[in-house]
């Protein structure tokens, strides 16, 4: 019932803050070239979390932008003493007299690792270019528009983090500045928090939140990350799946062998890994690991109702992505992302293509991505997988095997995990949640999509754990942005929409 | 019975041509630095068959050496008009008045593809270095010996093709020159034939043999390729397995997807490939493809007896390679290499390690290596695998799938093959075969190993087909030479032994 009430409220709110949006739009229209020029500069700085020099360069650049825009107390938030490099978060704030509340806007400035060889011709992860359309729709690279040229909002910018998540940083900073330049006061105190190692698993985020607990006091975190809905509608997301990566490396002979002289006799680690992986999932996509689907907290009635309202995009996506049959044995995309998942991110043993050689490889490696839903615990979920590996006869180790282990165990798997955190869901009926929904709806003529949980992940449980503060996620980029992969891009209209969405949130009733 | 007679003859032949060997040894001892200097120059020229510029540089360099050594009619043998670059073979000859017969000595001057990143620190495929021992035994890189320094025969040289098969070229040319310099006349007319695309599947060898049929008339081809026996004994090999490579590429979504937003719904090509590969072989290593072991011509009684005489190295190899249990469900290494095989040479989908990202890959590729024994036909063997792929529900295509095919077939595999040729076995009891065995035995105090067929492959059936001439293979390098892989090397004593073996063959009764 609650969800129906909520939807009704939404539809009566179309004109909410219409004036704010118009002013912000006018500011943007007058400054498009300047906005994009600044954005291209930001995109040109490599931002892999482990690349400390460049990460700090990104932070410097962003802090410069913040100061220019009049944001106060701009500073780096560090994780204290750490064993390895911990990318700092960037902080800033704006205090508004008589503000009702404090909202922290979150985005992250680091990006996923890149393999430049996999990017299409003419593209390079940190040399942004414009195209007249998405590459999948035969888009062509076009020159960077000159000052006098009109910018077509259907154009795209290709570079790492255009969408994920420098687009979030862009929207937040420029929404704020558009308000300043339009003479509009935010209705909340605003804090800015830009994380620097989200794509590396946010290993130090908890430490930072704990260390700067007082500075980070607020009523709500609004997370700018992830795309709008595949239907093109804006969406508000109330939770995220948890995530943990596992790397499994299988060891056979100590040196690579001629496949003729030893083929069919010396064990092949790729074949051993293949058997192991095949045992993990059946051909419909069901995970066969014992207890994999246990622990799942059922959706609430409100959440179930919300899910039922989400426009189905299954057929659209199937056709857009070009495949005949989804995994999952018939469940829909929204159902699939409400379940824990096991996905192969990458697999490699020796070489394929021009570098392939007639060898028996020495090792074979797979990287798995486990997504978790509310109720799952990431440590427990990894344990289930490790137990499964053992049940298939493998000796499981965390180090490269010793000579003795090699001679003792016919099957050897080195397992390591990276990152890891649990899912999080904010109740959809919190009063502040309803304010957010109204604000986002005010920027859109079509009904926006309300999703109890994204399929993607962010370490949002940390905000609950360390700060006891709810989080709500608002997407900005187009869904076909290739985030996490080669050819990442953003549609320019989505950048413009992002500014409006955030401006509405900064001025919400 | 025949094999016993043969062995008896061998053991009474220990002193055969002892004088020749001594003279050749003396020549080598006086010229070790010069020999190795020339060899390092040859190893420094990259030799991937597709790299036409460097292949021709190798050929030039080798022809220069041949002319210096007084070999006649030195020339390139080309394949005539071809669609793609066909590395030429190198030819030369020496006519001996009153010679009993004509023998062609074969080696190949091209090498397997290289991935320099996979080579150990300090090594580079085409910058040969010396080590004081094999790397697996903690060998260290040492400076290239100066003129006055004694050369330890246990040292190794690391570079691509040190063993496979520039070592063959080295042994043949220097054995001949050692005879010349020692004033010894060969007992046969000698022809030299150095192939330039053996590691790329010898696609044009048949054309070359056919075109130069008359020039290549002989009584026997002696193939210098492959290692000595793992026991360290010299070996004479009477046949080879056939070989064909298959690449299987599985297609799923057209663009890489965020594994959170689509994981468990969008099909994962790596998981599809894993299921396919797991269906091809059981956990003991038995190939499950229908009819895979059909067509095999049984070993003759002589061949079976020879196999029974081969010293077992299974335990030695298992310990050297560091694994607990071989594939094959209990069969020995010599039995395993007498069967057709299916081996994963390499597999890749997206990335592992530092470049791994949370994606659902778009494709997954495996390269398989099928080894064939006498009776198998490589086209038929590939068909069996393709039929198996179809039986697992895949649409099999030779091109990237069209939009329509993507939307129609849930499982899509693009299959391509590379090279391909059948096995070959020369009868062990041919009179000329017995002469070869005696000659090689004369250079060794230990009984040499007689192998009906190597596990490795060479397109030797072509010599039967185009020239109707038998072939016998004689190995030179150490068995632990990492041929076909990173860190290829040769033990210097094996180079010296190679010169003596070939000299004995050139002067055999």
CSV table of C-alpha atoms in Angstrom, one decimal, chain A residues 112-116 118 136 160 164 199 226-227 230 241 243 245 247 252-268 270-283 285 287 292-293 313-315 317-328 331-333 336-337 339-362 364-369 371 392 403 405-411 418 454-457 479-486, chain B residues 112-116 118 136 160 164 199 226-227 230 241 243 245 247 252-268 270-283 285 287 292-293 313-315 317-328 331-333 336-337 339-362 364-369 371 392 403 405-411 418 454-457 479-486:
chain,number,residue,atom,x,y,z
A,112,UNK,CA,38.4,0.5,-12.8
A,113,UNK,CA,41.8,-0.9,-14.1
A,114,UNK,CA,42.3,-0.6,-17.9
A,115,UNK,CA,43.8,-2.7,-20.6
A,116,UNK,CA,44.3,-0.1,-23.3
A,118,UNK,CA,41.1,-3.8,-25.5
A,136,UNK,CA,27.7,0.0,-30.8
A,160,UNK,CA,37.7,5.7,-18.2
A,164,UNK,CA,31.9,5.7,-13.2
A,199,UNK,CA,36.9,0.4,-7.6
A,226,UNK,CA,25.6,3.8,-11.2
A,227,UNK,CA,23.4,4.5,-14.3
A,230,UNK,CA,17.8,1.0,-18.9
A,241,UNK,CA,24.4,-5.7,-3.5
A,243,UNK,CA,30.6,-7.7,-3.4
A,245,UNK,CA,36.3,-10.9,-5.6
A,247,UNK,CA,41.1,-15.2,-7.5
A,252,UNK,CA,50.3,-28.1,-12.3
A,253,UNK,CA,53.9,-28.6,-13.6
A,254,UNK,CA,56.6,-26.2,-12.5
A,255,UNK,CA,57.7,-25.4,-16.0
A,256,UNK,CA,55.7,-25.1,-19.2
A,257,UNK,CA,55.8,-28.3,-21.2
A,258,UNK,CA,55.8,-29.2,-24.9
A,259,UNK,CA,52.2,-30.4,-25.5
A,260,UNK,CA,53.4,-33.1,-27.8
A,261,UNK,CA,56.0,-34.7,-25.6
A,262,UNK,CA,53.8,-34.5,-22.5
A,263,UNK,CA,50.2,-34.0,-23.7
A,264,UNK,CA,47.7,-36.4,-22.1
A,265,UNK,CA,50.2,-37.3,-19.3
A,266,UNK,CA,51.3,-34.1,-17.6
A,267,UNK,CA,48.3,-32.5,-15.8
A,268,UNK,CA,46.8,-29.5,-17.5
A,270,UNK,CA,43.4,-25.1,-17.4
A,271,UNK,CA,41.5,-28.4,-17.7
A,272,UNK,CA,41.6,-28.8,-13.9
A,273,UNK,CA,40.2,-25.3,-13.5
A,274,UNK,CA,37.6,-25.8,-16.2
A,275,UNK,CA,36.3,-28.9,-14.3
A,276,UNK,CA,36.2,-26.9,-11.1
A,277,UNK,CA,34.3,-24.0,-12.6
A,278,UNK,CA,31.9,-26.2,-14.4
A,279,UNK,CA,31.0,-27.8,-11.1
A,280,UNK,CA,30.1,-24.4,-9.6
A,281,UNK,CA,27.2,-23.5,-11.9
A,282,UNK,CA,24.8,-25.5,-14.0
A,283,UNK,CA,24.0,-24.7,-17.6
A,285,UNK,CA,23.1,-20.4,-14.5
A,287,UNK,CA,24.9,-21.8,-8.6
A,292,UNK,CA,24.8,-20.5,-1.8
A,293,UNK,CA,21.3,-19.1,-1.7
A,313,UNK,CA,13.6,-4.0,-20.0
A,314,UNK,CA,14.5,-7.6,-20.5
A,315,UNK,CA,13.6,-7.8,-24.2
A,317,UNK,CA,18.4,-5.4,-23.2
A,318,UNK,CA,18.5,-8.8,-24.8
A,319,UNK,CA,18.2,-7.3,-28.2
A,320,UNK,CA,20.6,-4.4,-27.4
A,321,UNK,CA,23.2,-6.8,-26.1
A,322,UNK,CA,22.6,-9.3,-28.9
A,323,UNK,CA,22.1,-12.6,-27.1
A,324,UNK,CA,19.4,-15.2,-27.5
A,325,UNK,CA,18.8,-16.4,-24.0
A,326,UNK,CA,19.6,-15.0,-20.6
A,327,UNK,CA,21.0,-17.1,-17.7
A,328,UNK,CA,18.8,-17.8,-14.7
A,331,UNK,CA,13.8,-15.3,-14.1
A,332,UNK,CA,13.7,-11.6,-15.0
A,333,UNK,CA,16.6,-9.2,-14.8
A,336,UNK,CA,18.3,-12.0,-11.0
A,337,UNK,CA,19.8,-8.9,-9.3
A,339,UNK,CA,19.8,-12.9,-5.7
A,340,UNK,CA,23.4,-13.6,-4.8
A,341,UNK,CA,25.6,-14.2,-7.9
A,342,UNK,CA,28.7,-15.9,-9.0
A,343,UNK,CA,30.3,-14.5,-12.2
A,344,UNK,CA,33.5,-15.2,-14.0
A,345,UNK,CA,35.2,-11.8,-14.5
A,346,UNK,CA,38.2,-13.2,-16.3
A,347,UNK,CA,40.1,-16.4,-16.9
A,348,UNK,CA,43.5,-16.9,-18.2
A,349,UNK,CA,46.0,-19.7,-18.8
A,350,UNK,CA,49.0,-19.3,-21.1
A,351,UNK,CA,48.0,-17.5,-24.4
A,352,UNK,CA,45.4,-17.5,-27.1
A,353,UNK,CA,45.6,-15.7,-30.5
A,354,UNK,CA,48.9,-14.9,-32.1
A,355,UNK,CA,50.9,-15.7,-29.0
A,356,UNK,CA,49.4,-19.1,-28.5
A,357,UNK,CA,51.9,-21.9,-28.4
A,358,UNK,CA,51.8,-25.7,-28.2
A,359,UNK,CA,52.3,-25.9,-24.5
A,360,UNK,CA,50.8,-27.4,-21.4
A,361,UNK,CA,50.5,-24.3,-19.2
A,362,UNK,CA,51.9,-24.2,-15.6
A,364,UNK,CA,45.5,-21.3,-14.8
A,365,UNK,CA,43.7,-18.4,-13.1
A,366,UNK,CA,40.1,-17.3,-12.8
A,367,UNK,CA,38.8,-14.2,-11.1
A,368,UNK,CA,35.3,-14.6,-9.7
A,369,UNK,CA,32.9,-11.9,-8.6
A,371,UNK,CA,27.6,-10.3,-5.5
A,392,UNK,CA,36.1,-31.1,-5.7
A,403,UNK,CA,57.6,-28.5,-3.3
A,405,UNK,CA,52.6,-29.7,-1.5
A,406,UNK,CA,53.1,-30.1,-5.2
A,407,UNK,CA,54.2,-33.7,-4.8
A,408,UNK,CA,51.4,-34.5,-2.3
A,409,UNK,CA,48.2,-33.0,-3.8
A,410,UNK,CA,47.0,-33.8,-7.3
A,411,UNK,CA,44.8,-30.7,-7.4
A,418,UNK,CA,40.0,-8.9,-2.7
A,454,UNK,CA,20.9,-2.1,-7.5
A,455,UNK,CA,22.6,-5.1,-9.0
A,456,UNK,CA,25.8,-3.2,-8.5
A,457,UNK,CA,27.8,-2.7,-5.4
A,479,UNK,CA,22.9,2.5,-18.9
A,480,UNK,CA,25.0,1.6,-22.0
A,481,UNK,CA,28.1,3.3,-20.7
A,482,UNK,CA,30.4,0.2,-20.6
A,483,UNK,CA,31.4,1.1,-17.1
A,484,UNK,CA,34.1,-1.3,-15.7
A,485,UNK,CA,35.1,-2.3,-19.2
A,486,UNK,CA,36.9,-1.0,-22.3
B,112,UNK,CA,57.4,-20.6,-31.5
B,113,UNK,CA,55.7,-17.2,-30.8
B,114,UNK,CA,57.0,-15.4,-27.7
B,115,UNK,CA,55.4,-13.4,-24.9
B,116,UNK,CA,58.4,-11.6,-23.5
B,118,UNK,CA,56.3,-14.3,-19.4
B,136,UNK,CA,64.6,-24.5,-12.2
B,160,UNK,CA,64.0,-18.6,-28.2
B,164,UNK,CA,64.0,-25.7,-31.1
B,199,UNK,CA,56.3,-23.7,-35.8
B,226,UNK,CA,63.2,-32.6,-30.5
B,227,UNK,CA,65.2,-33.4,-27.4
B,230,UNK,CA,64.6,-37.6,-20.5
B,241,UNK,CA,52.5,-37.6,-33.9
B,243,UNK,CA,49.1,-32.1,-35.0
B,245,UNK,CA,45.3,-26.6,-33.5
B,247,UNK,CA,40.6,-22.1,-31.7
B,252,UNK,CA,27.8,-13.7,-25.6
B,253,UNK,CA,26.8,-10.0,-25.2
B,254,UNK,CA,28.1,-7.5,-27.7
B,255,UNK,CA,29.5,-5.2,-25.1
B,256,UNK,CA,31.2,-5.9,-21.8
B,257,UNK,CA,28.7,-5.6,-18.9
B,258,UNK,CA,28.9,-4.5,-15.3
B,259,UNK,CA,28.8,-7.7,-13.5
B,260,UNK,CA,26.7,-6.3,-10.7
B,261,UNK,CA,23.9,-4.8,-12.9
B,262,UNK,CA,23.7,-7.9,-15.2
B,263,UNK,CA,25.5,-10.7,-13.3
B,264,UNK,CA,23.4,-13.9,-13.2
B,265,UNK,CA,21.2,-12.7,-16.1
B,266,UNK,CA,23.4,-11.8,-19.0
B,267,UNK,CA,25.1,-15.0,-20.3
B,268,UNK,CA,28.8,-15.4,-19.4
B,270,UNK,CA,33.6,-17.9,-20.1
B,271,UNK,CA,31.2,-20.1,-18.2
B,272,UNK,CA,29.7,-21.3,-21.4
B,273,UNK,CA,33.2,-22.2,-22.6
B,274,UNK,CA,34.0,-23.9,-19.3
B,275,UNK,CA,31.0,-26.2,-19.6
B,276,UNK,CA,31.9,-27.0,-23.2
B,277,UNK,CA,35.6,-27.9,-22.3
B,278,UNK,CA,34.6,-29.9,-19.2
B,279,UNK,CA,32.4,-32.0,-21.4
B,280,UNK,CA,35.4,-32.9,-23.6
B,281,UNK,CA,37.6,-34.7,-21.1
B,282,UNK,CA,36.9,-36.5,-17.8
B,283,UNK,CA,38.8,-35.9,-14.7
B,285,UNK,CA,42.1,-37.1,-18.7
B,287,UNK,CA,38.7,-37.6,-24.0
B,292,UNK,CA,38.2,-39.8,-30.5
B,293,UNK,CA,40.3,-43.0,-30.1
B,313,UNK,CA,61.2,-41.8,-16.6
B,314,UNK,CA,57.7,-41.3,-15.2
B,315,UNK,CA,58.8,-40.9,-11.6
B,317,UNK,CA,59.6,-36.5,-14.6
B,318,UNK,CA,56.8,-36.3,-12.0
B,319,UNK,CA,59.3,-35.2,-9.4
B,320,UNK,CA,61.2,-32.8,-11.8
B,321,UNK,CA,58.0,-31.2,-12.9
B,322,UNK,CA,56.5,-31.1,-9.4
B,323,UNK,CA,53.1,-32.7,-9.6
B,324,UNK,CA,51.5,-35.5,-7.7
B,325,UNK,CA,49.5,-37.4,-10.3
B,326,UNK,CA,49.6,-37.6,-14.1
B,327,UNK,CA,46.6,-37.5,-16.3
B,328,UNK,CA,45.7,-40.7,-18.1
B,331,UNK,CA,49.0,-45.2,-18.2
B,332,UNK,CA,52.7,-44.4,-18.6
B,333,UNK,CA,54.2,-41.5,-20.4
B,336,UNK,CA,50.2,-41.6,-23.4
B,337,UNK,CA,52.2,-40.3,-26.3
B,339,UNK,CA,47.5,-42.1,-28.2
B,340,UNK,CA,45.7,-39.1,-29.8
B,341,UNK,CA,45.5,-36.2,-27.4
B,342,UNK,CA,43.5,-33.1,-26.7
B,343,UNK,CA,45.3,-30.4,-24.7
B,344,UNK,CA,44.4,-26.9,-23.7
B,345,UNK,CA,47.2,-24.7,-24.9
B,346,UNK,CA,45.7,-21.5,-23.6
B,347,UNK,CA,42.4,-20.0,-22.5
B,348,UNK,CA,41.4,-16.4,-22.1
B,349,UNK,CA,38.4,-14.3,-21.4
B,350,UNK,CA,38.8,-10.6,-20.2
B,351,UNK,CA,41.5,-10.3,-17.7
B,352,UNK,CA,42.9,-11.7,-14.4
B,353,UNK,CA,45.4,-10.2,-12.1
B,354,UNK,CA,45.9,-6.4,-11.8
B,355,UNK,CA,43.8,-5.8,-14.9
B,356,UNK,CA,40.8,-7.8,-13.8
B,357,UNK,CA,37.6,-5.9,-13.7
B,358,UNK,CA,34.1,-6.6,-12.5
B,359,UNK,CA,32.7,-7.4,-15.9
B,360,UNK,CA,30.8,-10.0,-17.8
B,361,UNK,CA,33.1,-10.6,-20.7
B,362,UNK,CA,31.9,-10.5,-24.3
B,364,UNK,CA,36.0,-16.4,-24.3
B,365,UNK,CA,38.6,-18.2,-26.3
B,366,UNK,CA,40.4,-21.4,-26.0
B,367,UNK,CA,43.2,-22.8,-28.2
B,368,UNK,CA,43.3,-26.6,-28.3
B,369,UNK,CA,46.1,-28.8,-29.6
B,371,UNK,CA,47.9,-34.6,-31.4
B,392,UNK,CA,26.6,-29.6,-26.6
B,403,UNK,CA,23.1,-10.0,-35.5
B,405,UNK,CA,22.7,-15.5,-35.4
B,406,UNK,CA,23.3,-13.8,-32.0
B,407,UNK,CA,19.5,-13.4,-31.5
B,408,UNK,CA,18.8,-16.9,-32.6
B,409,UNK,CA,21.3,-19.2,-30.9
B,410,UNK,CA,21.9,-19.3,-27.1
B,411,UNK,CA,25.3,-20.8,-27.6
B,418,UNK,CA,45.5,-23.8,-37.9
B,454,UNK,CA,57.8,-39.1,-30.6
B,455,UNK,CA,55.0,-37.4,-28.7
B,456,UNK,CA,55.9,-34.2,-30.6
B,457,UNK,CA,55.0,-33.4,-34.2
B,479,UNK,CA,64.8,-32.6,-22.4
B,480,UNK,CA,64.2,-29.8,-19.9
B,481,UNK,CA,64.7,-27.1,-22.5
B,482,UNK,CA,61.3,-25.4,-22.2
B,483,UNK,CA,60.8,-25.5,-25.9
B,484,UNK,CA,57.7,-23.8,-27.1
B,485,UNK,CA,57.5,-21.8,-23.9
B,486,UNK,CA,59.1,-19.0,-22.0
